């Protein structure tokens, strides 16, 4: 399903937890025991003003943290650190950044209010208590969270009824935010946070779970997950392309940008400079459903959890779930091979392009230009086996010891990131998800040993976690033995299958849905394949019939002319003879499209980003012909939006045609986010001019004095 791009990562667990949990509590009816002890202290005659003051103070703290992050990144002119590379790769676009900022302001405000109230009462905050509905409503409105939770305006035009919006919004007309970008990840189970709001499990060392502390994630990597590169077992069935396709799909449907304020809030720590647990630090598609998912789940689990298509289900929520995005679909990290293989035209090791270690391939796009282009890499993906996700070989050292290494400034550990991400997102433990999928809870070491069918692995896990309830769901899912003809165990097959079924059945525009395509068009789409895509977009003259099967050259390869293609003629729409619709030549700063439905033809008008339509969105064609009076596209002055200013307070906003520009006063310059001014570390240009003029004046006076003395 296109357009499902939820917002958050480090932010997803903290900020979206507030949007998805705290706001739901705010809208719930009924007040909890909070009123009995602290209502009058907070919500008297000046209560609202007091809360608004807290929100404004939190806004300054969050904006200060964002500015500190931008300033820090700008000041590092050398090779970026691994954590900076990860941050840059998840830098949110403007809309996601606005949602992130509002959510962080709300979280900081909720924390501040509860601390003040219970501080006055002289007791600690009970985890079962929440703030009154009126207080949360005020915080939601003042922080800017509320607009991002309201249903979007859905266009009622011929085009909108035939084609999806790029954001995924309005796919479901009754629930227009289902499956849309910049919305919270779905919760299939209630979140598990130590403070009930946002603190990850394991945050406080004194908190015990079933009598045991949670192990540090790095220790789990060291003792259970990592394996030397040379020890990996290669997959005898599936190629590296299966792994790469999974990565592409994951970033399409479940990409979550990192928090804009990676720096500290108030007295918090800079996550790049400390190892402490101090806030906020802690260590689509036909091809997908038909060709990829059955190989991952295995045929039996695919039939059980996905099954045949039975039509669009408007009660099915296609929103990507937290557990799918954060844990289950990251099974693919266990299939990543430590080497990037590049092959010549005969699919042999290229004499001038030896295999690359992953650490030498990360953030190195120059290799495409200077080392043979794309085709050697594609040959390697098609003819090289993926890593087999063996229980004793869960993740290679390129990912656990050398992730994103460009210099000598350290590295990241992908396994530890995955484990901590699950805790940060508030995912319940392994047992809770087993029960969710009907697999039954595990209570003892013996039961875990039976479930994973590996006594050594079960022993290592229990030595670290103490009880099956405590096991992180990502690790538990990876530890299970693979199902027949699958690359996942029972738990991940359930969670991935459930998500894929939701993406398919909850999509009003799914290709098999009645009325989306004609029978002839569906037949053409069913013939299409990833192999055909490779033929059409690369220089390879032959490909395997199934690109995901590891293949031997030349016996497993077919010439591209034998791979069925897509006949686009079945989508050709001819204008009726004597069509009387007067199509305007153009629409300044917008577009006009002729659309037909229910026996009538209409013109649909739309404006480009940064412009607003003035006039009707849709005009019916006149049966007598004649020119249609088109609406106009007016520029939106983003700088006039006082409630959501596009630029940080340190910058001034200048409206431009179709957009805006944030400007800084010299010597400040714009940071990476394009909206915040930071110190450039140099003198103002005016000062440089003054210094230059001063030097000229001094030199001139010295020369004049020397001349007079000589005379």
Short mmCIF file of N, CA and C in Angstrom, two decimals, residues 692-704:
data_model
loop_
_atom_site.label_atom_id
_atom_site.label_comp_id
_atom_site.label_asym_id
_atom_site.label_seq_id
_atom_site.Cartn_x
_atom_site.Cartn_y
_atom_site.Cartn_z
N UNK A 692 38.64 45.43 7.34
CA UNK A 692 39.38 45.70 6.11
C UNK A 692 39.58 47.20 5.89
N UNK A 693 38.49 47.98 6.12
CA UNK A 693 38.61 49.43 5.96
C UNK A 693 39.59 50.01 6.96
N UNK A 694 39.59 49.45 8.19
CA UNK A 694 40.53 49.92 9.21
C UNK A 694 41.97 49.66 8.81
N UNK A 695 42.19 48.45 8.23
CA UNK A 695 43.55 48.13 7.79
C UNK A 695 43.98 49.08 6.68
N UNK A 696 43.07 49.31 5.73
CA UNK A 696 43.39 50.25 4.64
C UNK A 696 43.71 51.63 5.19
N UNK A 697 42.91 52.08 6.17
CA UNK A 697 43.13 53.41 6.75
C UNK A 697 44.47 53.49 7.47
N UNK A 698 44.78 52.45 8.28
CA UNK A 698 46.06 52.45 9.01
C UNK A 698 47.24 52.44 8.05
N UNK A 699 47.15 51.57 7.02
CA UNK A 699 48.24 51.51 6.04
C UNK A 699 48.39 52.83 5.30
N UNK A 700 47.23 53.44 4.95
CA UNK A 700 47.28 54.74 4.26
C UNK A 700 47.92 55.82 5.11
N UNK A 701 47.51 55.85 6.41
CA UNK A 701 48.08 56.86 7.31
C UNK A 701 49.58 56.62 7.52
N UNK A 702 49.95 55.36 7.64
CA UNK A 702 51.38 55.05 7.81
C UNK A 702 52.18 55.49 6.59
N UNK A 703 51.60 55.22 5.39
CA UNK A 703 52.29 55.64 4.17
C UNK A 703 52.41 57.15 4.07
N UNK A 704 51.33 57.83 4.43
CA UNK A 704 51.35 59.29 4.37
C UNK A 704 52.37 59.86 5.35
#
